[in-house]
CSV table of C-alpha atoms in Angstrom, one decimal:
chain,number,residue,atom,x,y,z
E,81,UNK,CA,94.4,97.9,101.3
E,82,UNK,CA,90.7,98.1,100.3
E,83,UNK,CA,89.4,100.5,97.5
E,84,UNK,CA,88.1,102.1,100.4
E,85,UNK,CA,91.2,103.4,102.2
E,86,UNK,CA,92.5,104.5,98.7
E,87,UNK,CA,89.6,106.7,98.4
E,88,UNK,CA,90.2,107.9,101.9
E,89,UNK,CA,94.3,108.7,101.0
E,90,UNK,CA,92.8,110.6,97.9
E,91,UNK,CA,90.3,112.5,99.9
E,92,UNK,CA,93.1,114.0,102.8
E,93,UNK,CA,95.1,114.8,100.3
E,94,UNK,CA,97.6,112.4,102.2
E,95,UNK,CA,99.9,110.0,101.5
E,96,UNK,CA,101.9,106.9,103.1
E,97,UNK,CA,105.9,107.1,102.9
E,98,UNK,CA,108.6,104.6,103.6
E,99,UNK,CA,110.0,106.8,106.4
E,100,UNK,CA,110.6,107.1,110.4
E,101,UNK,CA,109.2,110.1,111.9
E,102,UNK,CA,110.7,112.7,114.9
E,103,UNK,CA,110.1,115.4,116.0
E,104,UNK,CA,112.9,117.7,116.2
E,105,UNK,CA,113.4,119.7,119.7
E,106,UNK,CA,115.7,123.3,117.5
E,107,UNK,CA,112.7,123.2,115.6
E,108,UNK,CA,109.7,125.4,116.2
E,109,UNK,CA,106.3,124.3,117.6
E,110,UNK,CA,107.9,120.8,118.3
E,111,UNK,CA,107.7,120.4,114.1
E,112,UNK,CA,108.6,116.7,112.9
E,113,UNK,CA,111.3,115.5,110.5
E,114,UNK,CA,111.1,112.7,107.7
E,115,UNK,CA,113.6,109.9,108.1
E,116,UNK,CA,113.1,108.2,103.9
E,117,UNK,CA,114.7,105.7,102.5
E,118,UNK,CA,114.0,102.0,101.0
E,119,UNK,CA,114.3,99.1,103.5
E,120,UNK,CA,117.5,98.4,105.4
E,121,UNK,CA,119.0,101.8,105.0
E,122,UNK,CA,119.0,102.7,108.0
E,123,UNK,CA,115.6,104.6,109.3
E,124,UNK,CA,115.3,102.0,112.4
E,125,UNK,CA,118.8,102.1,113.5
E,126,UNK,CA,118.7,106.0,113.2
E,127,UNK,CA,115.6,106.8,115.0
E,128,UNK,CA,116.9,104.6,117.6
E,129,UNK,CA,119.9,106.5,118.4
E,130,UNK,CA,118.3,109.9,118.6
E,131,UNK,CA,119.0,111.3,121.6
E,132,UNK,CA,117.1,113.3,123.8
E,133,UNK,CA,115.4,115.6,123.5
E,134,UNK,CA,114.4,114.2,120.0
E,135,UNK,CA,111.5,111.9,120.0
E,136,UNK,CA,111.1,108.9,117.7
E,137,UNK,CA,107.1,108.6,116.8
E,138,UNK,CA,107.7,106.3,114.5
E,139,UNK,CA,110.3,104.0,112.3
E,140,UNK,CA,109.0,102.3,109.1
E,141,UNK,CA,105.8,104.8,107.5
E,142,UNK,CA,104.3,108.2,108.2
E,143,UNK,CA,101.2,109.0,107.2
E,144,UNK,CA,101.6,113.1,105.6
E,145,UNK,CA,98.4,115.0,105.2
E,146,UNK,CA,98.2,118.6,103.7
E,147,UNK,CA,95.5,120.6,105.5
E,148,UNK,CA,93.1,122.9,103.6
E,149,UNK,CA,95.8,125.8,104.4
E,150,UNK,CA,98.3,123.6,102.7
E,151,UNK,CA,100.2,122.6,105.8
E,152,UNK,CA,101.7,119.3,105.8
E,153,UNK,CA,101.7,117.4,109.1
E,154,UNK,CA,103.2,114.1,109.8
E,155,UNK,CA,101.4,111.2,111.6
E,156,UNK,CA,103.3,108.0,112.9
E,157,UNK,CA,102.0,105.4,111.2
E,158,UNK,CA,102.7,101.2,112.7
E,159,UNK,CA,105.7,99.3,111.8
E,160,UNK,CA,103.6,96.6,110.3
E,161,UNK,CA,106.2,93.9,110.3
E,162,UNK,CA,105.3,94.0,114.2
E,163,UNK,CA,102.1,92.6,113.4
E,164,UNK,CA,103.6,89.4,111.5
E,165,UNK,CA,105.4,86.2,112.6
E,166,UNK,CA,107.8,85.4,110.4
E,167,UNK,CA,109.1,81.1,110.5
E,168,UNK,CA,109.8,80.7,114.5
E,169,UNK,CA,109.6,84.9,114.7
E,170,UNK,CA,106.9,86.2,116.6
E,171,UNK,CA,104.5,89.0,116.5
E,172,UNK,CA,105.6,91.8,118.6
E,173,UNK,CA,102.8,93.8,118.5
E,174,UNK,CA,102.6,97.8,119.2
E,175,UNK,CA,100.9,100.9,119.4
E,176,UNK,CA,101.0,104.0,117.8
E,177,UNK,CA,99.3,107.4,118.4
E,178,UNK,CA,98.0,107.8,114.6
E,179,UNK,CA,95.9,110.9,115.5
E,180,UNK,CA,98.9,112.5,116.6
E,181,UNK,CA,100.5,115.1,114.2
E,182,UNK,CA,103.7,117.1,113.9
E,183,UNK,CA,103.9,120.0,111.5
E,184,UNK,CA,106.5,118.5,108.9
E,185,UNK,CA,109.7,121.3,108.3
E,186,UNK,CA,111.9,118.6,106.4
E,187,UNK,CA,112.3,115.1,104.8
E,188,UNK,CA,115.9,113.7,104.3
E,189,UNK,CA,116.4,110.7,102.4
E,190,UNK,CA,119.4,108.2,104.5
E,191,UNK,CA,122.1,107.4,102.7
E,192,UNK,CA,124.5,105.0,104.3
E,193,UNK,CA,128.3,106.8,104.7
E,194,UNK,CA,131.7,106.7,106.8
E,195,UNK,CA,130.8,110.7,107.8
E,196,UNK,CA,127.9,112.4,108.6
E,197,UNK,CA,126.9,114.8,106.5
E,198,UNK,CA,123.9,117.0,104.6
E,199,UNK,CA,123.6,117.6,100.6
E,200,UNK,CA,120.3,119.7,99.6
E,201,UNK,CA,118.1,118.2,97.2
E,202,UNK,CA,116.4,119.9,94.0
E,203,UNK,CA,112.7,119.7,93.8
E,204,UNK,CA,112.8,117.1,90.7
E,205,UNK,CA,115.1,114.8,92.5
E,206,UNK,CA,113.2,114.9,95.7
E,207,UNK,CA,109.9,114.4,93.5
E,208,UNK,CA,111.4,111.2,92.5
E,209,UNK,CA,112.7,109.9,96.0
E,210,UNK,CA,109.7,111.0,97.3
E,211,UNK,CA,107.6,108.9,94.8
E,212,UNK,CA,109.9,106.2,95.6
E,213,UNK,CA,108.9,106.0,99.2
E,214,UNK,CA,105.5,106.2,98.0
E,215,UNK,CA,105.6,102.3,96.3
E,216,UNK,CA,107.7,101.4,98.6
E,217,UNK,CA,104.8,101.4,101.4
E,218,UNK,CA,101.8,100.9,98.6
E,219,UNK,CA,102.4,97.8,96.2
E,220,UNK,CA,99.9,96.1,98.5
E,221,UNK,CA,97.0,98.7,97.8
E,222,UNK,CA,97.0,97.9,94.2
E,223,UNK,CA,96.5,94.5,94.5
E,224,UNK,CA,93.1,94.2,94.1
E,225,UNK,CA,92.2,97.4,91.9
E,226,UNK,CA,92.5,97.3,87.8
E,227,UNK,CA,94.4,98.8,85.7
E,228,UNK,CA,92.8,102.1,85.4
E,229,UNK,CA,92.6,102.3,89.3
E,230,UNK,CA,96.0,101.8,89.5
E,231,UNK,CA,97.0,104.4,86.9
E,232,UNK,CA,94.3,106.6,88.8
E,233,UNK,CA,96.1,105.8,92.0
E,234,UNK,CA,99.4,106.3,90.7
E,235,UNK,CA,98.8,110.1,89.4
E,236,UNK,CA,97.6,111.0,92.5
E,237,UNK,CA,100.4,109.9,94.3
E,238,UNK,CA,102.7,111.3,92.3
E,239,UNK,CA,100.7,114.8,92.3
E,240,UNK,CA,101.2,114.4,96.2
E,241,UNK,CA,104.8,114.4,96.1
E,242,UNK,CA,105.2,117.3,93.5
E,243,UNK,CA,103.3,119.5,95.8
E,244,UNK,CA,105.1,117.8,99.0
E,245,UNK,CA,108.8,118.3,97.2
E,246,UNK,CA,107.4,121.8,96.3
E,247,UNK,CA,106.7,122.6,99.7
E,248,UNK,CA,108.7,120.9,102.4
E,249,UNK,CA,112.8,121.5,102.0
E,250,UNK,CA,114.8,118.0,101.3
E,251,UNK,CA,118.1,116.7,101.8
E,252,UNK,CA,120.3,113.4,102.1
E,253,UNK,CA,121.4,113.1,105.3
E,254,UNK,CA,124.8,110.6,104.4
E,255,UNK,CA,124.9,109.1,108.4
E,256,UNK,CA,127.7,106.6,109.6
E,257,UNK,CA,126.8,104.1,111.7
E,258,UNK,CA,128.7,106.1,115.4
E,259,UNK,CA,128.6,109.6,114.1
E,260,UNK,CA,126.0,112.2,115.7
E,261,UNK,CA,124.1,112.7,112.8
E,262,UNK,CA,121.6,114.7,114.4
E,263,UNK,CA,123.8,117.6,115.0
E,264,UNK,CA,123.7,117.7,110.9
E,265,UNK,CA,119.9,118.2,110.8
């Protein structure tokens, strides 16, 4: 990602998580849910299997903006392995609404388990997961910035999540593989 696209992160007060995005249908206003976790934990698989009247906007990275009330709102954001072949694997391709946003109520962080269930998480300990998901979706801006950039970049971030975790109730949603998860949430 360009220096130019960080500056433009910095300036929405926004930032990019490893997470799948839906909005919940209990929840007021049509308000969307974070899905977080590292890779292969399960945010694919799970959005897949929501059932209607959820929707899945997204499976991989939501963009999460806070407005100048302090609002956050969630905005799907591409599965960008779609966009590379792999060996013999081919693009797939895709589109996603990016201008659409849901007004985020909760993140939970997947935890693969035999039962589905919900633990609360502290503020520290969702600061942390939360900044987790952060690198997880952006190693590749740093690439080309120095070392002051990155330091910079990486107190931002991390100021983003404080005031995310501060804001926005989190959980671990512990979700077997045939359980209806969803009724957890």
């Amino acid at each position: 990602m360009a220096l130019s696209a960080v500056r433009a992160l910095r300036y929405l007060q926004s930032v990019l998580l490893h997470s799948a995005l839906a909005q919940a249908p209990h929840l007021r206003c049509g308000a969307g849910i974070l899905l977080a976790g590292p890779g292969k934990v399960g945010k694919t698989t799970a959005s897949s299997r929501l059932p209607p009247p959820w929707h899945s906007l997204c499976d991989d990275t939501t963009l999460v903006v806070r407005d100048s009330r302090g609002c956050y709102w969630a905005h799907p954001w591409p599965t960008w392995s779609c966009f590379y072949s792999a060996g013999d694997k081919l693009a797939l391709g895709g589109s996603w609404d990016v201008q659409h946003a849901v007004p985020l109520r909760a993140i939970f962080f997947l935890s693969q388990s035999p039962d589905d269930r919900v633990e609360p998480v502290h503020v520290p300990q969702a600061t942390a997961m939360l900044m987790e998901a952060v690198q997880h979706v952006s190693h590749t801006m740093t690439r080309r910035l120095n070392p002051q950039q990155v330091h910079a970049l990486h107190r931002e971030q991390l100021a983003a999540v404080e005031a995310l975790a501060q804001a926005i109730p989190a959980h671990i949603l512990h979700i077997s593989l045939t359980g209806a998860f969803w009724e957890e949430i």
